[in-house]
mmCIF file of C-alpha atoms and ligand atoms in Angstrom:
data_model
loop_
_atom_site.group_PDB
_atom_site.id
_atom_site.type_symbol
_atom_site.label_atom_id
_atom_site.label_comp_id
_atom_site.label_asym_id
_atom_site.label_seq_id
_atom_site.Cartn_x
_atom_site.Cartn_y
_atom_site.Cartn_z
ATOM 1 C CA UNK A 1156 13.824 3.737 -21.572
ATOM 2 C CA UNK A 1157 15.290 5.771 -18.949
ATOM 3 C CA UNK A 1158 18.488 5.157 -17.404
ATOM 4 C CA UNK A 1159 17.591 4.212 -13.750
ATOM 5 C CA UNK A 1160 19.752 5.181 -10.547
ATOM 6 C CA UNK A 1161 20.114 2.997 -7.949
ATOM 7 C CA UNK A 1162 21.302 3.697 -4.626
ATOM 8 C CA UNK A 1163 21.672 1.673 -1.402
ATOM 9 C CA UNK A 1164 20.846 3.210 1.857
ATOM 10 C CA UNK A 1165 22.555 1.094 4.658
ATOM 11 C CA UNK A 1166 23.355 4.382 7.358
ATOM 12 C CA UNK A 1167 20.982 7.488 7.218
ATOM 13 C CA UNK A 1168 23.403 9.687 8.543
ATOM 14 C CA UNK A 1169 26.419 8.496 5.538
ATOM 15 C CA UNK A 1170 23.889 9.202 3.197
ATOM 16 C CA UNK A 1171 22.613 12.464 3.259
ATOM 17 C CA UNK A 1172 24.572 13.748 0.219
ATOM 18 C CA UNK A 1173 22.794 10.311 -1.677
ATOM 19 C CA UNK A 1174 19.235 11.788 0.115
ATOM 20 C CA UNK A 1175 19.935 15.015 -1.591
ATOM 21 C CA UNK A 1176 20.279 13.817 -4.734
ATOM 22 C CA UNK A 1177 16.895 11.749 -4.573
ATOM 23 C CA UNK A 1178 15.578 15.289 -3.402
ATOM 24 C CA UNK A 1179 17.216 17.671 -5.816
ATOM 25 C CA UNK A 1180 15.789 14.961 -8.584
ATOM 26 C CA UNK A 1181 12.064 15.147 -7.591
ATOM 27 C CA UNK A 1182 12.348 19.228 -6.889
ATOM 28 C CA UNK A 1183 13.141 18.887 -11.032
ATOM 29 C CA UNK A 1184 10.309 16.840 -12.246
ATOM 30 C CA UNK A 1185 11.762 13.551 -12.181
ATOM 31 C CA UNK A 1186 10.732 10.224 -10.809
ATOM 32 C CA UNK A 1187 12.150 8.841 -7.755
ATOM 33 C CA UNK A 1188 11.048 5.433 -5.910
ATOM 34 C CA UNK A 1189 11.190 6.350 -1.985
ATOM 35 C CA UNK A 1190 11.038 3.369 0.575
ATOM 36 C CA UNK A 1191 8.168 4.482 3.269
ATOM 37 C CA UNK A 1192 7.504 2.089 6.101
ATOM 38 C CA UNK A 1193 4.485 1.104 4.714
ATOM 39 C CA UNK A 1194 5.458 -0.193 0.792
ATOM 40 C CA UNK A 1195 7.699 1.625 -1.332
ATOM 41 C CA UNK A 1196 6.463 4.685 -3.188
ATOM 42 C CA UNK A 1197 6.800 5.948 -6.702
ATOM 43 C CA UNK A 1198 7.794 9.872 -6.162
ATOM 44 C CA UNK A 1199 7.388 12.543 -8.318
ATOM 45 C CA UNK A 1200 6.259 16.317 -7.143
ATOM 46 C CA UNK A 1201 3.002 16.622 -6.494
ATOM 47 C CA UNK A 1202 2.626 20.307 -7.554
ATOM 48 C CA UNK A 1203 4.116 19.349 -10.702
ATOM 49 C CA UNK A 1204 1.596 18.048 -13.598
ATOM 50 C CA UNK A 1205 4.228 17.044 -16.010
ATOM 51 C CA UNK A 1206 6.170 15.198 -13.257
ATOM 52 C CA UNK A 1207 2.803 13.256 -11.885
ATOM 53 C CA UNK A 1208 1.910 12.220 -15.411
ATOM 54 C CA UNK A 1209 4.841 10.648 -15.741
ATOM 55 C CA UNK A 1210 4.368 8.580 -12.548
ATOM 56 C CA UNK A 1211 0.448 7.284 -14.413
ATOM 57 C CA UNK A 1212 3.135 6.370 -17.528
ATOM 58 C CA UNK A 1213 5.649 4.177 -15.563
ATOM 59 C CA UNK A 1214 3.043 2.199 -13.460
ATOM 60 C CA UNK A 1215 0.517 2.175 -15.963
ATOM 61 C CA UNK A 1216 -2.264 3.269 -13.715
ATOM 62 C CA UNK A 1217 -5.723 4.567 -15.309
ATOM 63 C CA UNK A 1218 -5.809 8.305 -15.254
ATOM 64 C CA UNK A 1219 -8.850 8.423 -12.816
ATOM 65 C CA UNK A 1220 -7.156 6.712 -9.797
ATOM 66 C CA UNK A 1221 -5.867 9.431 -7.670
ATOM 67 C CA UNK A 1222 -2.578 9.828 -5.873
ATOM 68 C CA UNK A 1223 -1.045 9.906 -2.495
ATOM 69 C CA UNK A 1224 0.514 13.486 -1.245
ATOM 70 C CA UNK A 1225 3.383 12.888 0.924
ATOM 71 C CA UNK A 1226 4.558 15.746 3.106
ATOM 72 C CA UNK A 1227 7.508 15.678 5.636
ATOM 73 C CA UNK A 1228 6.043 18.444 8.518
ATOM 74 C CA UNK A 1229 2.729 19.052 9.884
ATOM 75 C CA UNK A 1230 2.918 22.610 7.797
ATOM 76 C CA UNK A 1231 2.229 20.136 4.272
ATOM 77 C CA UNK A 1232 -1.267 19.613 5.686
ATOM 78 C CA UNK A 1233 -3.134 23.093 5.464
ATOM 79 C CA UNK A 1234 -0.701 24.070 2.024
ATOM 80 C CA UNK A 1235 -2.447 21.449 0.547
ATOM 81 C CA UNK A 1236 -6.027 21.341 2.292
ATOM 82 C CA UNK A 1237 -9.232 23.566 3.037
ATOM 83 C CA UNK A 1238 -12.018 22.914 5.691
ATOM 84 C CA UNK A 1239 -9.583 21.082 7.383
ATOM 85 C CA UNK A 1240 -11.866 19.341 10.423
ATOM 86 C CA UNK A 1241 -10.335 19.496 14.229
ATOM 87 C CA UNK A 1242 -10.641 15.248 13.890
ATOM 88 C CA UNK A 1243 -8.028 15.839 11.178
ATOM 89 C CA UNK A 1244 -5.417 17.550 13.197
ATOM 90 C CA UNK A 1245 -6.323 15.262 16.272
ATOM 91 C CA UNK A 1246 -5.399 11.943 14.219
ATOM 92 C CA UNK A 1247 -2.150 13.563 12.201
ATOM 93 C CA UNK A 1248 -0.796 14.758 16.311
ATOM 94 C CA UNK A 1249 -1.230 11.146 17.117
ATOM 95 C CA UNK A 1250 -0.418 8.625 13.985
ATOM 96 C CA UNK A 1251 2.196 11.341 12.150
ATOM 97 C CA UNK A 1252 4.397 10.480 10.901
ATOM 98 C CA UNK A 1253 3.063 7.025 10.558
ATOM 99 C CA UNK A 1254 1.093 4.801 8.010
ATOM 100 C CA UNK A 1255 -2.290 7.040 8.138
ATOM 101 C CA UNK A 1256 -3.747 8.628 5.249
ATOM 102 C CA UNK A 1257 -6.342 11.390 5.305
ATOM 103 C CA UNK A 1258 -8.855 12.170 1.943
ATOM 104 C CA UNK A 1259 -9.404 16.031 2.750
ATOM 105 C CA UNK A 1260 -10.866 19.166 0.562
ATOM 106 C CA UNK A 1261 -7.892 20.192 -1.511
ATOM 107 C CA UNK A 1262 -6.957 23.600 -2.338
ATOM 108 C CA UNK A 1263 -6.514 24.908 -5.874
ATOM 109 C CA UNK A 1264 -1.909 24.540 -5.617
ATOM 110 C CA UNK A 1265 -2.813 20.343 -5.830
ATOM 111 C CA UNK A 1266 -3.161 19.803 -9.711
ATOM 112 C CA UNK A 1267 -6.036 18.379 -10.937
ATOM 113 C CA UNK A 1268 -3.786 15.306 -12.256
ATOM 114 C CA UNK A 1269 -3.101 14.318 -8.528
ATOM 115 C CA UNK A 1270 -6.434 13.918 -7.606
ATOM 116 C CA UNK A 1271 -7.893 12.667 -10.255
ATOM 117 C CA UNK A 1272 -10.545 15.546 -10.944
ATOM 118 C CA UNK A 1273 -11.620 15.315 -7.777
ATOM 119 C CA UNK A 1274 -12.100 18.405 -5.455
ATOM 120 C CA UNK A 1275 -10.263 16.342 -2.797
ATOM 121 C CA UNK A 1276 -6.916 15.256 -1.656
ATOM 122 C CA UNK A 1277 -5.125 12.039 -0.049
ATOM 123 C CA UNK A 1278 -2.093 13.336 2.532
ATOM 124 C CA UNK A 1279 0.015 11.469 4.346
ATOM 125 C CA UNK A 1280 3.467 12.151 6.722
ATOM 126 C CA UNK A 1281 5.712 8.930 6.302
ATOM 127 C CA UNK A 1282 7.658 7.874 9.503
ATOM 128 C CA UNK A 1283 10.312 6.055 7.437
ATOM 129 C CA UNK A 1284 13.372 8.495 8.266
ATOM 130 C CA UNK A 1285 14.541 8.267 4.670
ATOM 131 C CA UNK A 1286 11.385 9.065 2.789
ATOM 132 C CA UNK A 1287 11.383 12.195 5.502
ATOM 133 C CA UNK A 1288 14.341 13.503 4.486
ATOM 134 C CA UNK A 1289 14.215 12.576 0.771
ATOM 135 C CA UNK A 1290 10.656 14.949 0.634
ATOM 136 C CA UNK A 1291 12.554 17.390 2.950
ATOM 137 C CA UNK A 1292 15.361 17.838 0.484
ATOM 138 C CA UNK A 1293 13.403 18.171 -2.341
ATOM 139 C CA UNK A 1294 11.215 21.180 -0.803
ATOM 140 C CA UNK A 1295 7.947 20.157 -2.189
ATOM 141 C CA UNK A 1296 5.604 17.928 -1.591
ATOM 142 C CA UNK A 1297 5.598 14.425 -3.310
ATOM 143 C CA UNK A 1298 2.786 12.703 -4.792
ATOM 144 C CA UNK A 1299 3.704 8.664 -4.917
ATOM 145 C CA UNK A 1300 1.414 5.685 -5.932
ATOM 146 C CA UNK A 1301 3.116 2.249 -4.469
ATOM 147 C CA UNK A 1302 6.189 1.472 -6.569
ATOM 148 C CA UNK A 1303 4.549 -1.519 -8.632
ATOM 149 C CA UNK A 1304 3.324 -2.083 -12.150
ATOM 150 C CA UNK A 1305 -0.109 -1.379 -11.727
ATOM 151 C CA UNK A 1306 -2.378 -4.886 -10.503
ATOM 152 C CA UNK A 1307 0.518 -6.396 -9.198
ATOM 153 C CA UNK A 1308 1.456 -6.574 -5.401
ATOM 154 C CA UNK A 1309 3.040 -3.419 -4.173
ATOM 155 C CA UNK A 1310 6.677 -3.814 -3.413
ATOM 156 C CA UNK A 1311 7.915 -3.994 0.051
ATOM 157 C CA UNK A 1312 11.852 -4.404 -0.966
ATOM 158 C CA UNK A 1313 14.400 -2.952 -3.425
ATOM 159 C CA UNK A 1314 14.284 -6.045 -5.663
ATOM 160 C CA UNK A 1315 10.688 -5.772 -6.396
ATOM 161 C CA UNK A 1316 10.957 -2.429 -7.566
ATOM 162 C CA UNK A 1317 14.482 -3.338 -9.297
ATOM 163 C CA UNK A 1318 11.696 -5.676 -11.533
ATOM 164 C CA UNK A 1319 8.914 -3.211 -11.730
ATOM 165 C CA UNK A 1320 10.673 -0.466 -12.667
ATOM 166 C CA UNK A 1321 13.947 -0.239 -13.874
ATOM 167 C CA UNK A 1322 14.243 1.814 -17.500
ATOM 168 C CA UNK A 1323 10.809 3.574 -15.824
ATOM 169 C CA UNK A 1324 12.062 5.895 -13.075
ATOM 170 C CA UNK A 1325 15.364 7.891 -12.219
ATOM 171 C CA UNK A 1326 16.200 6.722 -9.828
ATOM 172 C CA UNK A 1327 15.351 3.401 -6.763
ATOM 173 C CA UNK A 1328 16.392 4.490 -3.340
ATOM 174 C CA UNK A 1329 16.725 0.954 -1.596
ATOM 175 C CA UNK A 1330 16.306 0.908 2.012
ATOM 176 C CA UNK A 1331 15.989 -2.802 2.294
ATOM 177 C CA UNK A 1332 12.840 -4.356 3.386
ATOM 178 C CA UNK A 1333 9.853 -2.099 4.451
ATOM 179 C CA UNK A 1334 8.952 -2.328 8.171
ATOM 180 C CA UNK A 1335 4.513 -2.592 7.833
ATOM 181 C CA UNK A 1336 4.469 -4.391 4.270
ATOM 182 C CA UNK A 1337 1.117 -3.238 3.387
ATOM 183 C CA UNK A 1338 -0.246 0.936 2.176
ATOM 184 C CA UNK A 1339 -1.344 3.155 4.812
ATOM 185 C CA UNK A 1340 -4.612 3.289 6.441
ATOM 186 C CA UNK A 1341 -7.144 5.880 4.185
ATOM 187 C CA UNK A 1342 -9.992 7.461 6.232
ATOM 188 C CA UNK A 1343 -11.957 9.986 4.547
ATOM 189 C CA UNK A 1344 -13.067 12.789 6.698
ATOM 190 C CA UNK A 1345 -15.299 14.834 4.139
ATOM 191 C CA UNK A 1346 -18.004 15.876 6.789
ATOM 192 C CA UNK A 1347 -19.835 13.293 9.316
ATOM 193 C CA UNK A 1348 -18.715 10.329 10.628
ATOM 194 C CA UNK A 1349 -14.626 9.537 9.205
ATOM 195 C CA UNK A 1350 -15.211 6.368 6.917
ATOM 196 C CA UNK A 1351 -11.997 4.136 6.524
ATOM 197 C CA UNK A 1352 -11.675 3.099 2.669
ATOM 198 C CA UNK A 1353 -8.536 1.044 2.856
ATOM 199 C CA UNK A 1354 -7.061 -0.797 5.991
ATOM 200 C CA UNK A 1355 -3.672 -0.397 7.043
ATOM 201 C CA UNK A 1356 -1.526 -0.239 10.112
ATOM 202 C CA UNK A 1357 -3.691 1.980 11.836
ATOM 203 C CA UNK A 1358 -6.414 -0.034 12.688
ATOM 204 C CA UNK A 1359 -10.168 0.764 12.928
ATOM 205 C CA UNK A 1360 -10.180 0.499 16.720
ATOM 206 C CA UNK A 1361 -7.169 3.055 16.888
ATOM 207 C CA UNK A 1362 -8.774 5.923 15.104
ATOM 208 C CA UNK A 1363 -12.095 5.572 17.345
ATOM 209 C CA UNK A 1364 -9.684 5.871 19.979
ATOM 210 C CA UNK A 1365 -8.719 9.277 19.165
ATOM 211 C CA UNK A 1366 -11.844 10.386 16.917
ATOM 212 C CA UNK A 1367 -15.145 8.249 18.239
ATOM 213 C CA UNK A 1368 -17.208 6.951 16.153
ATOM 214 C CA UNK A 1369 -15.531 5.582 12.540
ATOM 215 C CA UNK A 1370 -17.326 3.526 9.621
ATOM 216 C CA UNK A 1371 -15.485 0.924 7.309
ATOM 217 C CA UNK A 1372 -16.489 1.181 3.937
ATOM 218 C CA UNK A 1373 -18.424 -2.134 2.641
ATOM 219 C CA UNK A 1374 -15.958 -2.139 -0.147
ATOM 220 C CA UNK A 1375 -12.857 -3.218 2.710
ATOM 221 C CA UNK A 1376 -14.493 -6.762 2.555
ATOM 222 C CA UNK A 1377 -16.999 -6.900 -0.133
ATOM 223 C CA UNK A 1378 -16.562 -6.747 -4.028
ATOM 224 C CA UNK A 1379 -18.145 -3.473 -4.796
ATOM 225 C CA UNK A 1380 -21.503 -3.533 -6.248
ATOM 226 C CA UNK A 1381 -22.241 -3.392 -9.968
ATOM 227 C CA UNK A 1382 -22.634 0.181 -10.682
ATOM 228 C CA UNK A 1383 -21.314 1.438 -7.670
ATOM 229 C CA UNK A 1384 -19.655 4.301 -7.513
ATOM 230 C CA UNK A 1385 -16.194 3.973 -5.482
ATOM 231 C CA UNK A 1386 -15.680 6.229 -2.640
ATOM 232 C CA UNK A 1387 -11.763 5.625 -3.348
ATOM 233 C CA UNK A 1388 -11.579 4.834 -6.988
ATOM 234 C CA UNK A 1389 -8.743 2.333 -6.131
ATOM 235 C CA UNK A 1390 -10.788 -0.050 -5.108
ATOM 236 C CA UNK A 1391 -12.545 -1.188 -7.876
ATOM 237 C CA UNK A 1392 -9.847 -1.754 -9.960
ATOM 238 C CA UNK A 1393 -8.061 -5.105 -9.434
ATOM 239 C CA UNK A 1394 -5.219 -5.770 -7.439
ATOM 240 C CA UNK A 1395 -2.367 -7.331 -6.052
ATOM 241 C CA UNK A 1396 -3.133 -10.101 -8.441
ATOM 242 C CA UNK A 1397 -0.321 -12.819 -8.819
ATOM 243 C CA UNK A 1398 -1.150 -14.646 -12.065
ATOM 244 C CA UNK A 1399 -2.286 -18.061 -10.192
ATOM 245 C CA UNK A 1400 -5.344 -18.389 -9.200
ATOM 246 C CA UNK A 1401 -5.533 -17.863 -5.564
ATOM 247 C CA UNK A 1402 -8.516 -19.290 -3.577
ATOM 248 C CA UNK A 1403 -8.502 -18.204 0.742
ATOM 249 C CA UNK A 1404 -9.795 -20.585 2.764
ATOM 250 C CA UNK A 1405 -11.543 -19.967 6.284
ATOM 251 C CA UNK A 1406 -10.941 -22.472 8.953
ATOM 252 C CA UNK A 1407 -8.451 -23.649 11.442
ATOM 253 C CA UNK A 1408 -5.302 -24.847 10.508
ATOM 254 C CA UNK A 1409 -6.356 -28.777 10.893
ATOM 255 C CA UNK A 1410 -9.553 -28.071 8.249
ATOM 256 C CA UNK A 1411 -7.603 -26.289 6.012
ATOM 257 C CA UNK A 1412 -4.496 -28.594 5.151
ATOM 258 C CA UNK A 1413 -7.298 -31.339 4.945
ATOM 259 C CA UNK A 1414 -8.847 -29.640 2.593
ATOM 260 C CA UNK A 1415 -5.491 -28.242 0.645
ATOM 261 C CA UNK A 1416 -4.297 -31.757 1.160
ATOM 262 C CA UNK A 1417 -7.417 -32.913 -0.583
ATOM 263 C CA UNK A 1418 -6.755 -30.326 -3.272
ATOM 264 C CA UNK A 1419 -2.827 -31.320 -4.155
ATOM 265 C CA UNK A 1420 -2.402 -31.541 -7.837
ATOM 266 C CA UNK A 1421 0.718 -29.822 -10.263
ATOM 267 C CA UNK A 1422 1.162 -26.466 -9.518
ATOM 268 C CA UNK A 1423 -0.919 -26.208 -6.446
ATOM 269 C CA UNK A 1424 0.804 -24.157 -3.544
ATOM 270 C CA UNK A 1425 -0.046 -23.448 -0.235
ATOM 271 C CA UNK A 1426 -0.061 -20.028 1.853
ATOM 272 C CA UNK A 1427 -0.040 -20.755 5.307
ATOM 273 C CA UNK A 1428 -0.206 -19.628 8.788
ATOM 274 C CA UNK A 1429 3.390 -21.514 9.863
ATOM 275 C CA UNK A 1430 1.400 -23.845 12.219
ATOM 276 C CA UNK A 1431 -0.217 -25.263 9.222
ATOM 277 C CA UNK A 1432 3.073 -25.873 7.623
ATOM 278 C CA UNK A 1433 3.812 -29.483 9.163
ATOM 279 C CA UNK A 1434 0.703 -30.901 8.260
ATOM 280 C CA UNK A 1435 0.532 -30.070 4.527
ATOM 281 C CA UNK A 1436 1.678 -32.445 1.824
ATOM 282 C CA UNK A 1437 1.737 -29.710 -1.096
ATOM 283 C CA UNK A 1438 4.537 -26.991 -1.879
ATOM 284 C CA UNK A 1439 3.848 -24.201 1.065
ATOM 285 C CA UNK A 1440 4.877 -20.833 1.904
ATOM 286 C CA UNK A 1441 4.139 -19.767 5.554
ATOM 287 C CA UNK A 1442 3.533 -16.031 6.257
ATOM 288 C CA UNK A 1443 3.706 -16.373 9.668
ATOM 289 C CA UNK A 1444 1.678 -16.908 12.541
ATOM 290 C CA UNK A 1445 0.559 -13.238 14.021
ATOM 291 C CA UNK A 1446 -1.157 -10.246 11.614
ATOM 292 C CA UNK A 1447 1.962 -7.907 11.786
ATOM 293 C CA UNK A 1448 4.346 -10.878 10.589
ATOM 294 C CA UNK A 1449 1.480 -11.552 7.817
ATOM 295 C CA UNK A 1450 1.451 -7.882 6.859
ATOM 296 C CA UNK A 1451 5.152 -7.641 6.458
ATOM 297 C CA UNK A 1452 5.498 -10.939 4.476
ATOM 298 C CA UNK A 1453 1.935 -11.226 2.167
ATOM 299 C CA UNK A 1454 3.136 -9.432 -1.243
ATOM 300 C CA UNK A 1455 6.459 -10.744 -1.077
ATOM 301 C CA UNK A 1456 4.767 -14.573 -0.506
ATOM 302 C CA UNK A 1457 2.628 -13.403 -3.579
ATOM 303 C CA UNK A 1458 5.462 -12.520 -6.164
ATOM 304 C CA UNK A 1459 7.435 -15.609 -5.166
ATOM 305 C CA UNK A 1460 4.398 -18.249 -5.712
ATOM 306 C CA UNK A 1461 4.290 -16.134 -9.590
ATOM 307 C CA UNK A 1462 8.181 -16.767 -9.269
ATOM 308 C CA UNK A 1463 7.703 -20.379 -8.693
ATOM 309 C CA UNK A 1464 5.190 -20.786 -11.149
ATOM 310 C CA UNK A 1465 2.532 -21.379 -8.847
ATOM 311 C CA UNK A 1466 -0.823 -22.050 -10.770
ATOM 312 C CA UNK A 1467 -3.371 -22.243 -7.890
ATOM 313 C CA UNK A 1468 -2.856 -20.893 -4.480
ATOM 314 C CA UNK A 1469 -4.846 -22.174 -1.393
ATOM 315 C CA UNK A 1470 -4.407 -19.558 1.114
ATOM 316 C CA UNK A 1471 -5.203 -19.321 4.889
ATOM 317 C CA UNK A 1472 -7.355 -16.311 5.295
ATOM 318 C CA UNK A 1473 -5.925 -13.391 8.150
ATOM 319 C CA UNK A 1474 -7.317 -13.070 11.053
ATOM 320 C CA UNK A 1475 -9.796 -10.186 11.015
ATOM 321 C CA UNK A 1476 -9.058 -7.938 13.517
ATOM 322 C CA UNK A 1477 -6.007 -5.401 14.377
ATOM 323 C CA UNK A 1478 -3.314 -5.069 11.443
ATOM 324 C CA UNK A 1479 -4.847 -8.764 9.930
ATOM 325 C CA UNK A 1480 -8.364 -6.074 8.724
ATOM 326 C CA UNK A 1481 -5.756 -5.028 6.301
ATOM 327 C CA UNK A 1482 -3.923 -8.420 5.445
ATOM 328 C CA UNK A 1483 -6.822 -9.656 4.918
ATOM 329 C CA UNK A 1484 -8.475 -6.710 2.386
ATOM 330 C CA UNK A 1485 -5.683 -7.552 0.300
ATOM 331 C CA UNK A 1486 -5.619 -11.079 0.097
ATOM 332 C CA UNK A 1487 -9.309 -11.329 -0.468
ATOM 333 C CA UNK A 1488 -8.605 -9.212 -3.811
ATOM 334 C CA UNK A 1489 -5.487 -11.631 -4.502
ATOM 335 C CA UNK A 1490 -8.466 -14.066 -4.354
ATOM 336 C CA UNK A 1491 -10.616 -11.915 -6.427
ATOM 337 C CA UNK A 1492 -13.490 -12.389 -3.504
ATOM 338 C CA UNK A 1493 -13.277 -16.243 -4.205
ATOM 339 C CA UNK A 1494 -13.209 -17.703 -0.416
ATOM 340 C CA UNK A 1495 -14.273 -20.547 0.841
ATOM 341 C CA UNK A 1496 -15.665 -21.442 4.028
ATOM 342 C CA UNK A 1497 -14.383 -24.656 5.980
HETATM 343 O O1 TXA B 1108 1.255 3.297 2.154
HETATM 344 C C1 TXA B 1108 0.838 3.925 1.177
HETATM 345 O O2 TXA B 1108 -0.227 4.569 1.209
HETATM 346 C C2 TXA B 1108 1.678 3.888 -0.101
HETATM 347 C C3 TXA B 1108 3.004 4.577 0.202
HETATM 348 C C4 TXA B 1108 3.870 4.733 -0.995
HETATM 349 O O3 TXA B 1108 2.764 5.805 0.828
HETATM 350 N N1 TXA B 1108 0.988 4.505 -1.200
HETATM 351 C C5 TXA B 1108 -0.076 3.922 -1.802
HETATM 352 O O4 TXA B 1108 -0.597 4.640 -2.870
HETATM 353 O O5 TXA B 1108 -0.536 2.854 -1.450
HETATM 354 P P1 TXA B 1108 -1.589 4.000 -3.932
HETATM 355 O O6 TXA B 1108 -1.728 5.048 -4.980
HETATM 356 O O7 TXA B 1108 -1.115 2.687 -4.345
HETATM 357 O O8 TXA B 1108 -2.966 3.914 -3.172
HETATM 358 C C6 TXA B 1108 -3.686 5.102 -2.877
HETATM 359 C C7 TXA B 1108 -5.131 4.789 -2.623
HETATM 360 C C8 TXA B 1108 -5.832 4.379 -3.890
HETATM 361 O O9 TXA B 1108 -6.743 3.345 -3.574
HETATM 362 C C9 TXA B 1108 -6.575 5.657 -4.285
HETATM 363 O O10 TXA B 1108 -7.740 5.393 -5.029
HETATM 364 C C10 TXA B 1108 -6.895 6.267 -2.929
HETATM 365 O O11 TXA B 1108 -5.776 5.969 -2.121
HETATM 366 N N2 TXA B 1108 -7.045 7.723 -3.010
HETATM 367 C C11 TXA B 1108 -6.106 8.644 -3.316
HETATM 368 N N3 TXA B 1108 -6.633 9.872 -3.348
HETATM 369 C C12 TXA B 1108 -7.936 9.749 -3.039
HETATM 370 C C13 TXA B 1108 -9.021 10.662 -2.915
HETATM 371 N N4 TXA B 1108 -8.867 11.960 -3.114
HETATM 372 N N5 TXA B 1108 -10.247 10.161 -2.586
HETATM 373 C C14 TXA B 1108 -10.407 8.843 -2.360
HETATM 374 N N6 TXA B 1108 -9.416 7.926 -2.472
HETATM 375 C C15 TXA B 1108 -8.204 8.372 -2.811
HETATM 376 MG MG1 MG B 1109 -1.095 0.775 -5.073
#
């Protein structure tokens, strides 16, 4: 057990010496959970291999899922990466800082540990002021997983992470509740056309607008393949996985409380768009209505049906386009692919 910080954030500018302290921390090999605007991060410094391997310990994450670099100025990018492509610089001048990550070649200062083995590298410039000046302080660059126990939903307030990982880390910055709610957008931009492996903020449609032509990898909707190899090894391991059995359900709001209504029994919960909400007749949490409110509310709906001891979940599936690409990537693993059509 380690004995675990934790310090509230409620004014940026009364808290630098607190910041400085989260920095001077990571710059000494420990762990340090970071809000981001995104979900909160588990930090340690990335050039550090004893540090990192103590982030795999505290989450319990398989050794061969590779990490997030976070990097507070432009400069981070070509420190860390070789072969950097002209698309690269074009999307970090218009989504840095901001919820975009980019898989690039790494150069030989990333550890091996960080990557995975890999001869690549994940790199990303947070907008959430705090995170900024937390990396800034610590005058490195910080490698950071989201702050959960590994499978569970990643945590998009203090009080998740106060569960996850208290006697695991040195110290929880808490920021209160993240602004996005679900990880960053990953494109991979290895040579021909970018391929997006994980949804996020940034949506599909905004990186063509800045970079043409973009491919999303089958794995964003699909279970991957037997014998598949992963293009991001993340995604084949499983996820965000409260411990009821969640079902989504595709249909309009009238088809799917019929069908939940149908379904009521002990335990049963819904998760539903809040127009749905009047017409059930089981236990419901609504999400919201639009993709951003989804976004910002899924993972905290998921921890609080565990909470409530939900044992099967009927969920309204996203809507699949803008920010609900990525709400719904991540509820369709909640769901472990199991969706039915109404
Ligand atoms: O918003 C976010 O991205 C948050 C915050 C803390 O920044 N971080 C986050 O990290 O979600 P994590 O470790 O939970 O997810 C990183 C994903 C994983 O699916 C991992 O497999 C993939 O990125 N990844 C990392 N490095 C990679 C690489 N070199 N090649 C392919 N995929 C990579
Ligand atoms: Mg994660």
């Amino acid at each position: 057990m380690i004995e675990t910080q934790i310090i509230k954030i409620d004014d940026i500018s009364h808290s630098l010496g607190d910041l400085k302290r989260a920095g001077e921390l990571l710059a000494v090999g420990k762990l340090v959970v970071i809000p981001t605007e995104t979900v909160y991060g588990l930090g340690a410094d990335a050039l550090n291999p004893q540090a990192v391997a103590k982030i795999f310990e505290a989450k319990g994450r398989p050794q061969d899922n590779p990490l997030i670099v976070h990097i507070h100025e432009i400069g981070g990018l070509d420190k860390l990466c070789r072969d950097i492509p002209d698309a690269a610089y074009r999307l970090a001048e218009r989504f840095w800082p901001g919820p975009l990550t980019m898989i690039l070649k790494k150069k030989d200062i990333v550890p091996p540990i960080v990557s995975a083995g890999l001869d690549t590298v994940a790199v990303r410039m947070p907008s959430d002021p705090v995170a900024r000046k937390i990396i800034e302080y610590s005058g490195t660059a910080i490698a950071a997983p989201s702050a959960n126990l590994s499978g569970i939903p990643s945590p998009t307030c203090a009080e998740h992470v106060i569960r996850d990982m208290t006697g695991r880390v040195d110290m929880i910055v808490d920021a209160g509740e993240c602004a996005i709610g679900v990880e960053s957008t990953v494109v991979s931009l290895l040579g021909g056309i970018p391929v997006v492996l994980r949804p996020g903020a940034v949506t599909p449609d905004d990186l063509k607008s800045v970079i043409g032509e973009v491919k999303i990898d089958p794995a964003v909707f699909n279970q991957l393949e037997q014998g598949r190899k992963a293009a991001s090894p993340g995604m084949k391991y499983k996820h965000y996985s409260p411990k009821a059995h969640v079902i989504m359900l595709e249909g309009d709001s009238s088809a799917y409380s019929k069908y939940v209504n149908a379904h009521a029994g002990e335990g049963v919960y819904a998760l539903c768009y809040n127009e749905a909400e009047h017409l059930l007749q089981v236990p419901c949490l609504s999400y919201g209505d639009n993709s951003k409110e989804q976004a910002r509310k899924l993972f905290a709906c998921l921890r609080k049906l565990d909470d409530l001891g939900a044992k099967a979940v009927y969920a309204q599936a996203p809507r699949k386009d803008g920010v609900g690409i990525a709400v719904y990537n991540r509820l369709i693993r909640a769901a472990g692919f199991e969706v039915v059509e109404l």
